[in-house]
Short mmCIF file of N, CA, C and O in Angstrom, two decimals:
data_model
loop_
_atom_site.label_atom_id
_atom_site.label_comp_id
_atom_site.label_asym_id
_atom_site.label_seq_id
_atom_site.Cartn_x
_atom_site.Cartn_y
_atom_site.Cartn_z
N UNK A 100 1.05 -8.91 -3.62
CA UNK A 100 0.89 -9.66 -2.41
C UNK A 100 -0.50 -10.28 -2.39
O UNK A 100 -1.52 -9.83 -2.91
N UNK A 101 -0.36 -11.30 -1.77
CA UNK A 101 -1.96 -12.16 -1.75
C UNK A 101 -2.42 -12.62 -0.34
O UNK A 101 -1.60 -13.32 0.27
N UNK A 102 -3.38 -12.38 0.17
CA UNK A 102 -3.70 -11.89 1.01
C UNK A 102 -5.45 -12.42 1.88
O UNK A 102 -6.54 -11.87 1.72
N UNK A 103 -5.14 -13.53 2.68
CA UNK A 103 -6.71 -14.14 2.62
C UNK A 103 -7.08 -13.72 3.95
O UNK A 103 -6.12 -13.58 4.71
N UNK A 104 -8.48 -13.42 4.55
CA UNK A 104 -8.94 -12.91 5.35
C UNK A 104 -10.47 -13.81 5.47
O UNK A 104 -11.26 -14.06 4.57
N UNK A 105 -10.53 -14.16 6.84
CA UNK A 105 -11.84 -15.10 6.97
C UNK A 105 -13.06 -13.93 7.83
O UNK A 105 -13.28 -13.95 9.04
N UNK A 106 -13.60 -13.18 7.01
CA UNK A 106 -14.66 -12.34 7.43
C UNK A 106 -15.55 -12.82 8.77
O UNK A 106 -15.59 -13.96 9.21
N UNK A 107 -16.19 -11.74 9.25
CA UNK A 107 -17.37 -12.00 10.51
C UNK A 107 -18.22 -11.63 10.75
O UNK A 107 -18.08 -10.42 10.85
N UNK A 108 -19.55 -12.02 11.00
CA UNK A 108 -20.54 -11.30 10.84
C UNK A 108 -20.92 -10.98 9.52
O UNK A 108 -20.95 -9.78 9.27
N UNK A 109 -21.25 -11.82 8.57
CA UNK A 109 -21.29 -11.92 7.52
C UNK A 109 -21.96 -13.25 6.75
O UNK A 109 -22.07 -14.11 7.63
N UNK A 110 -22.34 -13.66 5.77
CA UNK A 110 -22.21 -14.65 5.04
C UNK A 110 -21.19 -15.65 3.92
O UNK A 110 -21.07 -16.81 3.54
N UNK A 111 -20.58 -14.21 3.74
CA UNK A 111 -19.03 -14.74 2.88
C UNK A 111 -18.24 -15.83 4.16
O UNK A 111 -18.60 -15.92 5.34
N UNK A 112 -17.14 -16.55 3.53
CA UNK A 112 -16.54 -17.14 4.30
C UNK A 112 -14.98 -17.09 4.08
O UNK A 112 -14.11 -17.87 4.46
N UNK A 113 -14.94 -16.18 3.51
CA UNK A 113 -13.02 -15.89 2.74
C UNK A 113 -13.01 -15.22 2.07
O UNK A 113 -13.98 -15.29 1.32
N UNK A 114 -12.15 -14.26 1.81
CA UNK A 114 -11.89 -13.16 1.27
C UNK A 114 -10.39 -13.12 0.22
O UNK A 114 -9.36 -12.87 0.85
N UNK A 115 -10.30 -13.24 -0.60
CA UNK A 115 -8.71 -13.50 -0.89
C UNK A 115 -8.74 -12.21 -1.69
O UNK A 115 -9.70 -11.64 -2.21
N UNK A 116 -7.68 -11.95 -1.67
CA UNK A 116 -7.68 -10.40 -2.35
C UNK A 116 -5.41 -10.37 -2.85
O UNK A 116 -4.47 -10.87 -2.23
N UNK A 117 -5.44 -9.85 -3.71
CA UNK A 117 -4.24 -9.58 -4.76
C UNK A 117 -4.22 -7.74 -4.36
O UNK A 117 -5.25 -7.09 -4.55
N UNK A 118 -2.99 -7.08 -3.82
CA UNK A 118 -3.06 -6.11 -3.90
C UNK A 118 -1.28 -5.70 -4.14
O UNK A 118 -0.34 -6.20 -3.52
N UNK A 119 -1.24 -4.92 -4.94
CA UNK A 119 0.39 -4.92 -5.55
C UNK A 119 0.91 -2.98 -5.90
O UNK A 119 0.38 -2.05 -6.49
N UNK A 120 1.78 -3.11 -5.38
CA UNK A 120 2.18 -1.27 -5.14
C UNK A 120 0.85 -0.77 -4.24
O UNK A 120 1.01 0.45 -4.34
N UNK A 121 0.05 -0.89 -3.69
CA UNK A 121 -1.26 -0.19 -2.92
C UNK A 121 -2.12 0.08 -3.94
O UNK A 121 -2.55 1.24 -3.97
N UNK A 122 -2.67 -1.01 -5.16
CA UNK A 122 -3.85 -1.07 -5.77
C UNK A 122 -4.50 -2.34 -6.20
O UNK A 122 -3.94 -3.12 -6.97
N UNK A 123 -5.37 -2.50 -5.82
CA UNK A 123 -6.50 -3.70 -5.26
C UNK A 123 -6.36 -4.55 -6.93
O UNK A 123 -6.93 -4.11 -7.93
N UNK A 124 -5.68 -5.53 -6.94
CA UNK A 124 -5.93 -6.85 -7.81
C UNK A 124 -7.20 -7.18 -7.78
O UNK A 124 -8.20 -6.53 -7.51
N UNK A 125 -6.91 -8.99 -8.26
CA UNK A 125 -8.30 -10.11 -8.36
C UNK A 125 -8.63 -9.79 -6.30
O UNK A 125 -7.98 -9.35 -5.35
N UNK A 126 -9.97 -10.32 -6.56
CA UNK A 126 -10.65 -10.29 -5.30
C UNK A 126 -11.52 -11.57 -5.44
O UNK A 126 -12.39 -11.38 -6.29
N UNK A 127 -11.57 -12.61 -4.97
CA UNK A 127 -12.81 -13.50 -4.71
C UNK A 127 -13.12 -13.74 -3.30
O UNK A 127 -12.42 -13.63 -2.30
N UNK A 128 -14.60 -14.17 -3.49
CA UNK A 128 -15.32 -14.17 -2.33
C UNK A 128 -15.49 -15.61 -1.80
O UNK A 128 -15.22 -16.34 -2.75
N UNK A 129 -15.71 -16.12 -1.08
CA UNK A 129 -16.13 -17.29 -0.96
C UNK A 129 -17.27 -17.34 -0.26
O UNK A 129 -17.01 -17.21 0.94
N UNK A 130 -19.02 -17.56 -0.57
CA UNK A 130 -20.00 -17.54 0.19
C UNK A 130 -20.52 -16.12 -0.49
O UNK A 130 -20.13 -15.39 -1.40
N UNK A 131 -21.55 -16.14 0.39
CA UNK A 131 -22.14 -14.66 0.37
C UNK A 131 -23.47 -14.72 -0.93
O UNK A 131 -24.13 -15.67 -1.36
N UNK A 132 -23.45 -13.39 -1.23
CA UNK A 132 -24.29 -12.77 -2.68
C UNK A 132 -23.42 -13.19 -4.42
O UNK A 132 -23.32 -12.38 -5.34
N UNK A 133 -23.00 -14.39 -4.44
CA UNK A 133 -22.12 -14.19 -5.44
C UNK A 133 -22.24 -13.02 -6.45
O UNK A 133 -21.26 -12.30 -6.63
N UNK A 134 -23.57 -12.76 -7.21
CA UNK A 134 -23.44 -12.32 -8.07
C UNK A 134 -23.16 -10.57 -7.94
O UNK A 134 -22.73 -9.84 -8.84
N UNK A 135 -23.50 -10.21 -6.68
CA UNK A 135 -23.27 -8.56 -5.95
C UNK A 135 -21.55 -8.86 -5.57
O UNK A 135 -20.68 -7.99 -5.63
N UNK A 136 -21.43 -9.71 -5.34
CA UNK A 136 -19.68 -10.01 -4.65
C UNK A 136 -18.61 -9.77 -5.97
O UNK A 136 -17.96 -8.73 -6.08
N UNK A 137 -18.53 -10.74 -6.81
CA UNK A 137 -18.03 -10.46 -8.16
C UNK A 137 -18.68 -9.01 -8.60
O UNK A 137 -18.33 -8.81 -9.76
N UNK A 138 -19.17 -8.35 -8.31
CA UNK A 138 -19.66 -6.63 -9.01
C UNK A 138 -18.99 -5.81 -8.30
O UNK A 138 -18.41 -4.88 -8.85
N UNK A 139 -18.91 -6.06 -6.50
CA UNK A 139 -18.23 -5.04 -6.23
C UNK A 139 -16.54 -5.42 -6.19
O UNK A 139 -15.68 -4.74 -5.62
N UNK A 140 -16.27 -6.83 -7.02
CA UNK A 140 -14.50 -7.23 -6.81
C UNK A 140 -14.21 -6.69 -8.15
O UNK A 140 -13.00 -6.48 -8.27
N UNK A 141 -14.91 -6.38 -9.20
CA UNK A 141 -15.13 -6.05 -10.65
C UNK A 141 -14.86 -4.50 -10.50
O UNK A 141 -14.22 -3.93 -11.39
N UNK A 142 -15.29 -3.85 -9.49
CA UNK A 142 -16.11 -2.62 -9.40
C UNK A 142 -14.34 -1.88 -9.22
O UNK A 142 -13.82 -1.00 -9.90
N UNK A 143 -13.72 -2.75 -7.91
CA UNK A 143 -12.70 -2.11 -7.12
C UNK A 143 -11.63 -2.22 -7.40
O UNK A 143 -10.74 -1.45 -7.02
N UNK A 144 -11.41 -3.67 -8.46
CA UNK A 144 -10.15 -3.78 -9.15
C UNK A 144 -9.48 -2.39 -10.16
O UNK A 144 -10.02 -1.69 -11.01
N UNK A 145 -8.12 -2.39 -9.63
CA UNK A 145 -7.83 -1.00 -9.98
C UNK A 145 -7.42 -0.10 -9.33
O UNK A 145 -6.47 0.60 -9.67
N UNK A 146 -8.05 0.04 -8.32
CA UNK A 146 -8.34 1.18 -7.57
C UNK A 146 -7.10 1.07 -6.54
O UNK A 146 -6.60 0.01 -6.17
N UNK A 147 -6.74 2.31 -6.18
CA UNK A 147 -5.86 2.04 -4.70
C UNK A 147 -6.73 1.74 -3.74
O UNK A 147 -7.92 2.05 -3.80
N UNK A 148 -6.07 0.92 -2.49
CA UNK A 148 -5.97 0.21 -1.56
C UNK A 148 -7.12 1.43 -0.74
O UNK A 148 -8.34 1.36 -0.56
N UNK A 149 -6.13 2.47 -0.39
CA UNK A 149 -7.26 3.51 0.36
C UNK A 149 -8.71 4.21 -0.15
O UNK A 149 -9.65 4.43 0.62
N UNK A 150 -8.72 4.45 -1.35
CA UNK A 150 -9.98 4.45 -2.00
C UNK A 150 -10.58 3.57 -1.86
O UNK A 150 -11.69 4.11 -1.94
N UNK A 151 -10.87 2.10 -1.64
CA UNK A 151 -12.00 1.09 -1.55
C UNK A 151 -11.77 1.51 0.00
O UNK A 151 -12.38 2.57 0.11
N UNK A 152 -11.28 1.25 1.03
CA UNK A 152 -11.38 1.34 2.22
C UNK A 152 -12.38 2.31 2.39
O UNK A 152 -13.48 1.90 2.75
N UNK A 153 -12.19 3.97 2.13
CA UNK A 153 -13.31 4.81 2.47
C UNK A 153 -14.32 4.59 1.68
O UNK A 153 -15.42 4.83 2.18
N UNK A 154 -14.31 4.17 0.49
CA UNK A 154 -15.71 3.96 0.26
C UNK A 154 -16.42 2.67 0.85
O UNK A 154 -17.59 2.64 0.46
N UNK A 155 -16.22 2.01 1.35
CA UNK A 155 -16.28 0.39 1.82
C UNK A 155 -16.86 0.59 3.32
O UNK A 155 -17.93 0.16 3.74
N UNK A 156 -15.82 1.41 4.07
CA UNK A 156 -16.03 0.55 5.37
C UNK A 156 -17.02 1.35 6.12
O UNK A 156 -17.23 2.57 6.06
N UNK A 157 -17.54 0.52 6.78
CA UNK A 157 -18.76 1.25 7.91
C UNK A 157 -20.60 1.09 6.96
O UNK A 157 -21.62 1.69 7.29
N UNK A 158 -20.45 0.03 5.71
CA UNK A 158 -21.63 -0.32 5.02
C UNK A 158 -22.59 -1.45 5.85
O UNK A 158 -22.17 -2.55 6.19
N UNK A 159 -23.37 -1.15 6.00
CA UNK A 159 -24.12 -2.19 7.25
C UNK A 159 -24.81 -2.82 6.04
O UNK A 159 -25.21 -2.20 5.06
N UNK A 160 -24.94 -4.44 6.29
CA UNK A 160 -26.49 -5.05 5.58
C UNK A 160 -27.67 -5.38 6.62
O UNK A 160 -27.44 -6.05 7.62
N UNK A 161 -28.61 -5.01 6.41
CA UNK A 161 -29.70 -5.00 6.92
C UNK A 161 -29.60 -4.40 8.36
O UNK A 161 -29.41 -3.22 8.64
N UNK A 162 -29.75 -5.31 9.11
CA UNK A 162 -29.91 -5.19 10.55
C UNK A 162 -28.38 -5.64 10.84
O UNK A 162 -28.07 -5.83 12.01
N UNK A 163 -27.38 -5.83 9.80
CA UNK A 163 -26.05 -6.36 10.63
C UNK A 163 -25.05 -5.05 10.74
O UNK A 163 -24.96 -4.15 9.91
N UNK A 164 -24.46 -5.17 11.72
CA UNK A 164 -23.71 -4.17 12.19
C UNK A 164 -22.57 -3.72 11.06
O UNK A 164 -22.05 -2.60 11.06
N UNK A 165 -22.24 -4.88 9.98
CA UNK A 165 -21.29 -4.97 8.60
C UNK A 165 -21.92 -5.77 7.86
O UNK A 165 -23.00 -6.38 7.85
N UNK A 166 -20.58 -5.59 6.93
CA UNK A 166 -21.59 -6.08 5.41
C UNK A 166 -19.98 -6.59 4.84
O UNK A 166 -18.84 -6.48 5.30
N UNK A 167 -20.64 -7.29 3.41
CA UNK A 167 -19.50 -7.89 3.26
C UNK A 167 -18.57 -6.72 2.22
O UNK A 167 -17.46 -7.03 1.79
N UNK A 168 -19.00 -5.80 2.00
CA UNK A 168 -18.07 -4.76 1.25
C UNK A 168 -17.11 -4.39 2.53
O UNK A 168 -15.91 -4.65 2.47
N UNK A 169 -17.92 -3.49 4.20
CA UNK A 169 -16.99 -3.64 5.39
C UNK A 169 -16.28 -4.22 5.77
O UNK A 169 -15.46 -3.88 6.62
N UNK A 170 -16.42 -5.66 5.06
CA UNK A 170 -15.12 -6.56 5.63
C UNK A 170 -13.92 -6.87 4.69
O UNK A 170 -12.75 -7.13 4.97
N UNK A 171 -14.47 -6.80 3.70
CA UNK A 171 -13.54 -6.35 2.24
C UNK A 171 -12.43 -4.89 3.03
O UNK A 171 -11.20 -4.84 3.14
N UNK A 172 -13.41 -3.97 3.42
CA UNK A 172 -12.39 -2.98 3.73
C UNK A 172 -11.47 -3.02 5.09
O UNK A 172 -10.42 -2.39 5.29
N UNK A 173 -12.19 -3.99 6.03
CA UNK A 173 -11.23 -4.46 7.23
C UNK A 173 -9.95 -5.19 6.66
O UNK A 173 -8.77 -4.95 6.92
N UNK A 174 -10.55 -6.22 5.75
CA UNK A 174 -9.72 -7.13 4.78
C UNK A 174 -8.06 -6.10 4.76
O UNK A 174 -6.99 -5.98 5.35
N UNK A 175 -8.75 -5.63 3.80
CA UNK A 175 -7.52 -4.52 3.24
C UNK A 175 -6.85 -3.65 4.09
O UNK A 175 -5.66 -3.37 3.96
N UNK A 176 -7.76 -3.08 5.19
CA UNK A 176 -6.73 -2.25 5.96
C UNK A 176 -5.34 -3.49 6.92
O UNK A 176 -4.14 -3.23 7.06
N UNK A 177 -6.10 -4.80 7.42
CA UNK A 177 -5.21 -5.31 7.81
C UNK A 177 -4.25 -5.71 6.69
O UNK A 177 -3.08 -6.08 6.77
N UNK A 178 -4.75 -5.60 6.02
CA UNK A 178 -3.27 -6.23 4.32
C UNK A 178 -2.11 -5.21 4.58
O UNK A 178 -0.91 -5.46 4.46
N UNK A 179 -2.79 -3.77 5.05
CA UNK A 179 -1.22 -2.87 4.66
C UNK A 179 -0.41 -3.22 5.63
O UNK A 179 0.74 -2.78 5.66
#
């Protein structure tokens, strides 16, 4: 299933994500840190769906309340 999500509070601006039986495909980012974005879509490919979620969600950047790995994991929980 393919699956696009327009993040908030953030710098990314799209999220597209591939996730098939409940384990996380291709992931691209659109915006953001490219070169940290491709590391953690590199990082998670593979993995089931609920494993990136707990490790993911509730990561703040800086002073922002989320980050773009948190919205990766909002991403995905709304995918299931």
């Amino acid at each position: 299933m393919k699956y696009e999500y327009t993040p908030h509070g953030v710098c990314s601006r799209k999220i597209y994500i591939e996730v098939e039986d409940g384990i996380v495909g291709n992931i691209e980012f659109v915006g953001g840190c490219n070169g940290n974005l491709k590391g953690i879509a590199s990082l998670v490919k593979g993995m089931p769906v609920a494993e990136v979620i707990e490790k993911l969600e509730g990561i703040k950047c800086g002073v922002k309340n989320t980050s773009c790995p948190a919205q990766l994991a909002l991403a995905l929980k709304e995918s299931l």
